[in-house]
PDB file of C-alpha atoms in Angstrom:
ATOM      1  CA  GLN A   1     -17.809  -8.026   4.089  1.00 94.00           C
ATOM      2  CA  VAL A   2     -15.192  -6.698   1.699  1.00 96.00           C
ATOM      3  CA  GLN A   3     -12.935  -9.406   0.295  1.00 97.00           C
ATOM      4  CA  LEU A   4     -10.144  -9.282  -2.248  1.00 98.00           C
ATOM      5  CA  VAL A   5      -9.046 -12.753  -3.317  1.00 98.00           C
ATOM      6  CA  GLN A   6      -5.945 -13.015  -5.460  1.00 98.00           C
ATOM      7  CA  SER A   7      -4.669 -15.739  -7.738  1.00 98.00           C
ATOM      8  CA  GLY A   8      -2.045 -18.192  -6.622  1.00 97.00           C
ATOM      9  CA  ALA A   9       1.735 -18.090  -6.553  1.00 98.00           C
ATOM     10  CA  GLU A  10       3.637 -18.006  -9.830  1.00 97.00           C
ATOM     11  CA  VAL A  11       7.138 -18.979 -10.901  1.00 98.00           C
ATOM     12  CA  LYS A  12       8.401 -17.304 -14.068  1.00 98.00           C
ATOM     13  CA  LYS A  13      11.605 -17.150 -16.046  1.00 97.00           C
ATOM     14  CA  PRO A  14      13.368 -13.866 -16.731  1.00 97.00           C
ATOM     15  CA  GLY A  15      11.880 -12.105 -19.719  1.00 97.00           C
ATOM     16  CA  ALA A  16       8.446 -13.687 -19.287  1.00 98.00           C
ATOM     17  CA  SER A  17       5.213 -11.989 -18.228  1.00 98.00           C
ATOM     18  CA  VAL A  18       2.917 -12.614 -15.281  1.00 98.00           C
ATOM     19  CA  LYS A  19      -0.745 -11.737 -14.831  1.00 98.00           C
ATOM     20  CA  VAL A  20      -2.193 -11.594 -11.319  1.00 98.00           C
ATOM     21  CA  SER A  21      -5.931 -11.459 -10.710  1.00 98.00           C
ATOM     22  CA  CYS A  22      -7.870  -9.943  -7.833  1.00 98.00           C
ATOM     23  CA  LYS A  23     -11.527 -10.869  -7.382  1.00 98.00           C
ATOM     24  CA  ALA A  24     -13.534  -8.396  -5.329  1.00 98.00           C
ATOM     25  CA  SER A  25     -16.681  -9.096  -3.352  1.00 97.00           C
ATOM     26  CA  GLY A  26     -18.779  -7.461  -0.668  1.00 97.00           C
ATOM     27  CA  TYR A  27     -18.970  -4.046  -2.317  1.00 97.00           C
ATOM     28  CA  THR A  28     -19.686  -2.337  -5.643  1.00 97.00           C
ATOM     29  CA  PHE A  29     -16.575  -3.114  -7.683  1.00 97.00           C
ATOM     30  CA  THR A  30     -16.920  -0.132 -10.018  1.00 96.00           C
ATOM     31  CA  GLY A  31     -17.239   2.320  -7.143  1.00 95.00           C
ATOM     32  CA  TYR A  32     -13.699   2.108  -5.800  1.00 96.00           C
ATOM     33  CA  TYR A  33     -10.272   2.539  -7.347  1.00 96.00           C
ATOM     34  CA  MET A  34      -7.982  -0.476  -7.092  1.00 97.00           C
ATOM     35  CA  HIS A  35      -4.296  -0.112  -6.272  1.00 97.00           C
ATOM     36  CA  TRP A  36      -1.475  -2.575  -6.827  1.00 98.00           C
ATOM     37  CA  VAL A  37       1.413  -2.627  -4.350  1.00 98.00           C
ATOM     38  CA  ARG A  38       4.368  -4.988  -4.228  1.00 98.00           C
ATOM     39  CA  GLN A  39       6.853  -6.031  -1.570  1.00 98.00           C
ATOM     40  CA  ALA A  40      10.142  -7.742  -2.372  1.00 97.00           C
ATOM     41  CA  PRO A  41      11.469 -10.222   0.222  1.00 96.00           C
ATOM     42  CA  GLY A  42      12.644  -8.333   3.297  1.00 94.00           C
ATOM     43  CA  GLN A  43      11.952  -5.001   1.631  1.00 96.00           C
ATOM     44  CA  GLY A  44       9.385  -2.238   1.919  1.00 96.00           C
ATOM     45  CA  LEU A  45       6.103  -1.522   0.197  1.00 97.00           C
ATOM     46  CA  GLU A  46       6.194  -0.157  -3.348  1.00 97.00           C
ATOM     47  CA  TRP A  47       3.195   1.428  -5.048  1.00 96.00           C
ATOM     48  CA  MET A  48       2.793   0.278  -8.653  1.00 97.00           C
ATOM     49  CA  GLY A  49      -0.325   2.028  -9.853  1.00 96.00           C
ATOM     50  CA  TRP A  50      -4.087   2.239  -9.782  1.00 96.00           C
ATOM     51  CA  ILE A  51      -7.018   1.474 -12.032  1.00 96.00           C
ATOM     52  CA  ASN A  52     -10.430   3.078 -11.999  1.00 96.00           C
ATOM     53  CA  PRO A  53     -12.679   0.033 -12.475  1.00 95.00           C
ATOM     54  CA  ASN A  54     -15.538   2.220 -13.662  1.00 95.00           C
ATOM     55  CA  SER A  55     -13.743   3.926 -16.554  1.00 95.00           C
ATOM     56  CA  GLY A  56     -10.743   1.651 -16.989  1.00 96.00           C
ATOM     57  CA  GLY A  57      -8.454   4.643 -16.554  1.00 96.00           C
ATOM     58  CA  THR A  58      -5.021   3.921 -15.091  1.00 96.00           C
ATOM     59  CA  ASN A  59      -2.043   5.662 -13.538  1.00 95.00           C
ATOM     60  CA  TYR A  60       1.242   3.795 -13.227  1.00 96.00           C
ATOM     61  CA  ALA A  61       4.303   4.585 -11.161  1.00 95.00           C
ATOM     62  CA  GLN A  62       6.999   5.931 -13.439  1.00 94.00           C
ATOM     63  CA  LYS A  63       9.258   3.015 -12.570  1.00 95.00           C
ATOM     64  CA  PHE A  64       6.829   0.510 -14.123  1.00 96.00           C
ATOM     65  CA  GLN A  65       5.574   2.464 -17.120  1.00 95.00           C
ATOM     66  CA  GLY A  66       5.984   0.431 -20.281  1.00 96.00           C
ATOM     67  CA  ARG A  67       6.079  -2.861 -18.361  1.00 97.00           C
ATOM     68  CA  VAL A  68       2.849  -2.894 -16.356  1.00 98.00           C
ATOM     69  CA  THR A  69      -0.740  -3.098 -17.557  1.00 98.00           C
ATOM     70  CA  MET A  70      -3.740  -2.930 -15.233  1.00 98.00           C
ATOM     71  CA  THR A  71      -7.119  -4.012 -16.516  1.00 98.00           C
ATOM     72  CA  ARG A  72     -10.468  -5.093 -15.145  1.00 97.00           C
ATOM     73  CA  ASP A  73     -13.488  -7.205 -16.030  1.00 97.00           C
ATOM     74  CA  THR A  74     -16.512  -5.599 -14.426  1.00 97.00           C
ATOM     75  CA  SER A  75     -18.742  -8.584 -15.282  1.00 97.00           C
ATOM     76  CA  ILE A  76     -16.841 -10.700 -12.762  1.00 97.00           C
ATOM     77  CA  SER A  77     -15.624  -7.925 -10.420  1.00 98.00           C
ATOM     78  CA  THR A  78     -12.008  -8.773 -11.087  1.00 98.00           C
ATOM     79  CA  ALA A  79      -8.935  -6.597 -11.522  1.00 98.00           C
ATOM     80  CA  TYR A  80      -5.742  -7.733 -13.204  1.00 98.00           C
ATOM     81  CA  MET A  81      -2.125  -6.653 -13.081  1.00 98.00           C
ATOM     82  CA  GLU A  82       0.234  -7.845 -15.793  1.00 98.00           C
ATOM     83  CA  LEU A  83       3.975  -7.242 -15.546  1.00 98.00           C
ATOM     84  CA  SER A  84       6.153  -7.997 -18.557  1.00 98.00           C
ATOM     85  CA  ARG A  85       9.865  -8.470 -19.225  1.00 98.00           C
ATOM     86  CA  LEU A  86      10.314  -9.910 -15.767  1.00 98.00           C
ATOM     87  CA  ARG A  87      13.664  -9.682 -14.000  1.00 97.00           C
ATOM     88  CA  SER A  88      14.930 -11.376 -10.876  1.00 97.00           C
ATOM     89  CA  ASP A  89      14.364  -8.208  -8.871  1.00 96.00           C
ATOM     90  CA  ASP A  90      10.647  -8.415  -9.688  1.00 98.00           C
ATOM     91  CA  THR A  91      10.454 -11.321  -7.250  1.00 98.00           C
ATOM     92  CA  ALA A  92       7.946 -10.047  -4.698  1.00 98.00           C
ATOM     93  CA  VAL A  93       4.531 -10.409  -3.120  1.00 98.00           C
ATOM     94  CA  TYR A  94       2.026  -8.472  -5.172  1.00 98.00           C
ATOM     95  CA  TYR A  95      -1.058  -7.054  -3.453  1.00 98.00           C
ATOM     96  CA  CYS A  96      -4.251  -5.580  -4.793  1.00 98.00           C
ATOM     97  CA  ALA A  97      -5.735  -3.053  -2.404  1.00 97.00           C
ATOM     98  CA  ARG A  98      -8.871  -0.926  -2.129  1.00 96.00           C
ATOM     99  CA  PRO A  99      -9.154   2.557  -0.658  1.00 95.00           C
ATOM    100  CA  ILE A 100     -11.455   3.626   2.171  1.00 93.00           C
ATOM    101  CA  SER A 101     -13.779   5.845   0.173  1.00 88.00           C
ATOM    102  CA  PRO A 102     -15.530   5.418  -3.167  1.00 88.00           C
ATOM    103  CA  PHE A 103     -15.004   7.440  -6.336  1.00 85.00           C
ATOM    104  CA  VAL A 104     -11.811   9.206  -5.239  1.00 85.00           C
ATOM    105  CA  VAL A 105      -8.178   8.161  -5.571  1.00 84.00           C
ATOM    106  CA  VAL A 106      -6.840  10.304  -2.749  1.00 85.00           C
ATOM    107  CA  THR A 107      -8.055   8.217   0.153  1.00 87.00           C
ATOM    108  CA  ALA A 108      -5.924   5.697   2.001  1.00 92.00           C
ATOM    109  CA  ILE A 109      -5.892   1.993   1.275  1.00 94.00           C
ATOM    110  CA  ASP A 110      -7.973   0.068   3.775  1.00 92.00           C
ATOM    111  CA  TYR A 111      -8.501  -3.424   2.329  1.00 95.00           C
ATOM    112  CA  TRP A 112      -5.780  -5.681   1.024  1.00 97.00           C
ATOM    113  CA  GLY A 113      -5.769  -8.927  -0.878  1.00 97.00           C
ATOM    114  CA  GLN A 114      -3.891 -11.861   0.597  1.00 96.00           C
ATOM    115  CA  GLY A 115      -0.941 -11.267  -1.712  1.00 97.00           C
ATOM    116  CA  THR A 116       0.473 -13.275  -4.609  1.00 98.00           C
ATOM    117  CA  LEU A 117       4.092 -14.388  -4.554  1.00 98.00           C
ATOM    118  CA  VAL A 118       5.753 -14.050  -7.939  1.00 98.00           C
ATOM    119  CA  THR A 119       9.165 -15.674  -8.167  1.00 98.00           C
ATOM    120  CA  VAL A 120      11.380 -14.864 -11.137  1.00 98.00           C
ATOM    121  CA  SER A 121      14.152 -17.385 -11.549  1.00 96.00           C
ATOM    122  CA  SER A 122      15.975 -19.117 -14.358  1.00 93.00           C
TER     123      SER A 122
ATOM    124  CA  GLN B   1       8.857   9.705  -7.418  1.00 72.00           C
ATOM    125  CA  SER B   2      11.327   9.023  -4.619  1.00 84.00           C
ATOM    126  CA  ALA B   3      10.327   7.064  -1.535  1.00 91.00           C
ATOM    127  CA  LEU B   4       9.491   9.014   1.582  1.00 96.00           C
ATOM    128  CA  THR B   5      12.233   9.005   4.213  1.00 97.00           C
ATOM    129  CA  GLN B   6      11.701   7.103   7.465  1.00 98.00           C
ATOM    130  CA  PRO B   7      14.193   5.989  10.122  1.00 97.00           C
ATOM    131  CA  ALA B   8      15.166   2.382   9.616  1.00 97.00           C
ATOM    132  CA  SER B   9      14.454   1.470  13.206  1.00 97.00           C
ATOM    133  CA  VAL B  10      13.133   2.797  16.489  1.00 98.00           C
ATOM    134  CA  SER B  11      12.770   1.164  19.864  1.00 97.00           C
ATOM    135  CA  GLY B  12      11.099   1.737  23.184  1.00 96.00           C
ATOM    136  CA  SER B  13      10.176   0.013  26.406  1.00 97.00           C
ATOM    137  CA  PRO B  14       6.651  -1.048  27.314  1.00 97.00           C
ATOM    138  CA  GLY B  15       4.613   1.920  28.470  1.00 97.00           C
ATOM    139  CA  GLN B  16       6.828   4.470  26.772  1.00 97.00           C
ATOM    140  CA  SER B  17       5.984   6.613  23.756  1.00 97.00           C
ATOM    141  CA  ILE B  18       7.796   6.632  20.434  1.00 97.00           C
ATOM    142  CA  THR B  19       7.526   8.771  17.316  1.00 98.00           C
ATOM    143  CA  ILE B  20       8.299   7.762  13.758  1.00 98.00           C
ATOM    144  CA  SER B  21       8.977  10.505  11.239  1.00 98.00           C
ATOM    145  CA  CYS B  22       8.212  10.507   7.526  1.00 98.00           C
ATOM    146  CA  THR B  23       9.809  13.185   5.358  1.00 98.00           C
ATOM    147  CA  GLY B  24       8.770  13.998   1.833  1.00 97.00           C
ATOM    148  CA  THR B  25       8.499  17.086  -0.324  1.00 96.00           C
ATOM    149  CA  SER B  26       6.017  19.800  -1.159  1.00 95.00           C
ATOM    150  CA  SER B  27       4.780  17.547  -3.975  1.00 95.00           C
ATOM    151  CA  ASP B  28       3.583  14.873  -1.595  1.00 95.00           C
ATOM    152  CA  VAL B  29       3.566  15.097   2.216  1.00 96.00           C
ATOM    153  CA  GLY B  30       3.784  18.874   2.327  1.00 96.00           C
ATOM    154  CA  GLY B  31       1.232  19.468  -0.380  1.00 95.00           C
ATOM    155  CA  TYR B  32      -1.649  17.294   0.751  1.00 95.00           C
ATOM    156  CA  ASN B  33      -3.341  16.112   3.915  1.00 96.00           C
ATOM    157  CA  TYR B  34      -3.477  12.587   2.520  1.00 96.00           C
ATOM    158  CA  VAL B  35      -0.789  10.941   4.608  1.00 97.00           C
ATOM    159  CA  SER B  36      -1.500   7.492   5.966  1.00 98.00           C
ATOM    160  CA  TRP B  37       0.326   5.025   8.198  1.00 98.00           C
ATOM    161  CA  TYR B  38       0.360   1.234   8.033  1.00 98.00           C
ATOM    162  CA  GLN B  39       1.415  -1.452  10.488  1.00 98.00           C
ATOM    163  CA  GLN B  40       2.734  -4.731   9.123  1.00 98.00           C
ATOM    164  CA  HIS B  41       3.508  -7.846  11.106  1.00 97.00           C
ATOM    165  CA  PRO B  42       5.725 -10.514   9.499  1.00 94.00           C
ATOM    166  CA  GLY B  43       3.958 -12.498   6.830  1.00 93.00           C
ATOM    167  CA  LYS B  44       0.814 -10.373   7.034  1.00 95.00           C
ATOM    168  CA  ALA B  45      -0.768  -7.736   4.821  1.00 95.00           C
ATOM    169  CA  PRO B  46      -0.405  -4.132   5.990  1.00 96.00           C
ATOM    170  CA  LYS B  47      -3.052  -2.692   8.298  1.00 97.00           C
ATOM    171  CA  LEU B  48      -4.198   0.917   8.091  1.00 97.00           C
ATOM    172  CA  MET B  49      -3.547   2.746  11.368  1.00 98.00           C
ATOM    173  CA  ILE B  50      -3.895   6.433  10.439  1.00 98.00           C
ATOM    174  CA  TYR B  51      -5.364   8.165   7.385  1.00 97.00           C
ATOM    175  CA  GLU B  52      -5.545  11.794   6.282  1.00 96.00           C
ATOM    176  CA  VAL B  53      -2.691  12.705   8.628  1.00 97.00           C
ATOM    177  CA  SER B  54      -4.452  12.166  11.938  1.00 97.00           C
ATOM    178  CA  ASN B  55      -7.626  10.101  11.559  1.00 97.00           C
ATOM    179  CA  ARG B  56      -7.923   6.641  13.084  1.00 97.00           C
ATOM    180  CA  PRO B  57     -10.036   3.976  11.401  1.00 95.00           C
ATOM    181  CA  SER B  58     -12.620   2.268  13.532  1.00 94.00           C
ATOM    182  CA  GLY B  59     -11.028  -0.335  15.773  1.00 95.00           C
ATOM    183  CA  VAL B  60      -7.552   1.210  15.914  1.00 97.00           C
ATOM    184  CA  SER B  61      -6.376   2.015  19.426  1.00 96.00           C
ATOM    185  CA  ASN B  62      -6.253   5.664  20.447  1.00 96.00           C
ATOM    186  CA  ARG B  63      -2.659   5.027  21.495  1.00 98.00           C
ATOM    187  CA  PHE B  64      -1.850   5.695  17.833  1.00 98.00           C
ATOM    188  CA  SER B  65      -1.853   9.293  16.648  1.00 98.00           C
ATOM    189  CA  GLY B  66      -0.617  11.182  13.629  1.00 98.00           C
ATOM    190  CA  SER B  67       0.437  14.724  12.823  1.00 97.00           C
ATOM    191  CA  LYS B  68       2.168  16.754  10.137  1.00 98.00           C
ATOM    192  CA  SER B  69       4.341  19.824   9.961  1.00 97.00           C
ATOM    193  CA  GLY B  70       5.542  21.063   6.599  1.00 97.00           C
ATOM    194  CA  ASN B  71       7.024  18.209   4.606  1.00 97.00           C
ATOM    195  CA  THR B  72       7.271  15.863   7.600  1.00 98.00           C
ATOM    196  CA  ALA B  73       4.559  13.651   9.013  1.00 98.00           C
ATOM    197  CA  SER B  74       4.806  11.752  12.280  1.00 98.00           C
ATOM    198  CA  LEU B  75       3.250   8.705  13.889  1.00 98.00           C
ATOM    199  CA  THR B  76       3.249   8.560  17.673  1.00 98.00           C
ATOM    200  CA  ILE B  77       2.519   5.425  19.635  1.00 98.00           C
ATOM    201  CA  SER B  78       1.926   5.948  23.337  1.00 97.00           C
ATOM    202  CA  GLY B  79       1.834   3.328  26.057  1.00 97.00           C
ATOM    203  CA  LEU B  80       3.910   0.907  23.993  1.00 97.00           C
ATOM    204  CA  GLN B  81       2.825  -2.710  24.110  1.00 97.00           C
ATOM    205  CA  ALA B  82       4.592  -5.840  22.975  1.00 97.00           C
ATOM    206  CA  GLU B  83       2.010  -6.313  20.197  1.00 97.00           C
ATOM    207  CA  ASP B  84       3.041  -2.971  18.667  1.00 97.00           C
ATOM    208  CA  GLU B  85       6.326  -4.513  17.555  1.00 98.00           C
ATOM    209  CA  ALA B  86       6.078  -4.470  13.762  1.00 98.00           C
ATOM    210  CA  ASP B  87       7.135  -2.595  10.646  1.00 98.00           C
ATOM    211  CA  TYR B  88       5.490   0.777  10.037  1.00 98.00           C
ATOM    212  CA  TYR B  89       5.115   2.506   6.691  1.00 98.00           C
ATOM    213  CA  CYS B  90       3.947   5.986   5.841  1.00 98.00           C
ATOM    214  CA  SER B  91       2.332   6.813   2.528  1.00 97.00           C
ATOM    215  CA  SER B  92       1.301   9.988   0.777  1.00 96.00           C
ATOM    216  CA  TYR B  93      -0.749  11.046  -2.192  1.00 95.00           C
ATOM    217  CA  THR B  94       1.322  13.013  -4.703  1.00 94.00           C
ATOM    218  CA  SER B  95       0.954  15.738  -7.284  1.00 93.00           C
ATOM    219  CA  SER B  96       1.102  13.101 -10.025  1.00 91.00           C
ATOM    220  CA  SER B  97      -2.158  11.568  -8.777  1.00 92.00           C
ATOM    221  CA  SER B  98      -0.032   8.698  -7.548  1.00 93.00           C
ATOM    222  CA  TRP B  99       1.003   7.323  -4.174  1.00 95.00           C
ATOM    223  CA  VAL B 100       4.410   6.878  -2.596  1.00 96.00           C
ATOM    224  CA  PHE B 101       5.457   4.838   0.439  1.00 97.00           C
ATOM    225  CA  GLY B 102       8.205   5.396   2.934  1.00 97.00           C
ATOM    226  CA  GLY B 103      11.018   2.901   3.252  1.00 97.00           C
ATOM    227  CA  GLY B 104       9.579   1.500   6.466  1.00 97.00           C
ATOM    228  CA  THR B 105      10.568   1.596  10.138  1.00 98.00           C
ATOM    229  CA  LYS B 106      11.100  -1.456  12.299  1.00 98.00           C
ATOM    230  CA  LEU B 107       9.727  -0.888  15.783  1.00 98.00           C
ATOM    231  CA  THR B 108      11.270  -2.971  18.537  1.00 97.00           C
ATOM    232  CA  VAL B 109       9.615  -3.136  21.951  1.00 96.00           C
ATOM    233  CA  LEU B 110      12.411  -3.785  24.409  1.00 92.00           C
TER     234      LEU B 110
END
């Protein structure tokens, strides 16, 4: 069965960086794009970007360009999302998420990680 | 990319039907048949309810249906049940090869 297991909660100071991992199992990691979505407390879902685990190609939401980096390690079927220059309004649950269909980015997200709470506080 | 526009809240009584709208632009909702809908209960990850405008994943009740007209997509839930009370989000693929979510709609079952 498809599983996405994320790293644990983090507490960071403003200006620092955070790197969240997402270990995939139950499917061919390089066959499916991986999205990152975040949700601030009491707020809605916000798409951050995607990575093509096969090529390493990425596409980031304009809001995060220059601050976010998505990478992957195919040898351990793990995707990473690093967010730099953290601010208090980056406090959120960060999800990795996999689409329904392989090889295409247009299909809907069907599998979600359990979420990683990142708290930014001085 | 601006968020898609959804009503903040909707409500209905058990057994009734409700519809949640999701308005975008010709660069997202209106330009592609890649609109999806998610249900989220408090403290849980979102669950896919509808994809590609009107398709239901396996296991999702046929009480949930989706449609689209122009730049506006809609989710209809018929025969409302208490367990349907949750937040609902629409999402669309965009011309930038990106995705955008709606602001979310809180459904209350009276």
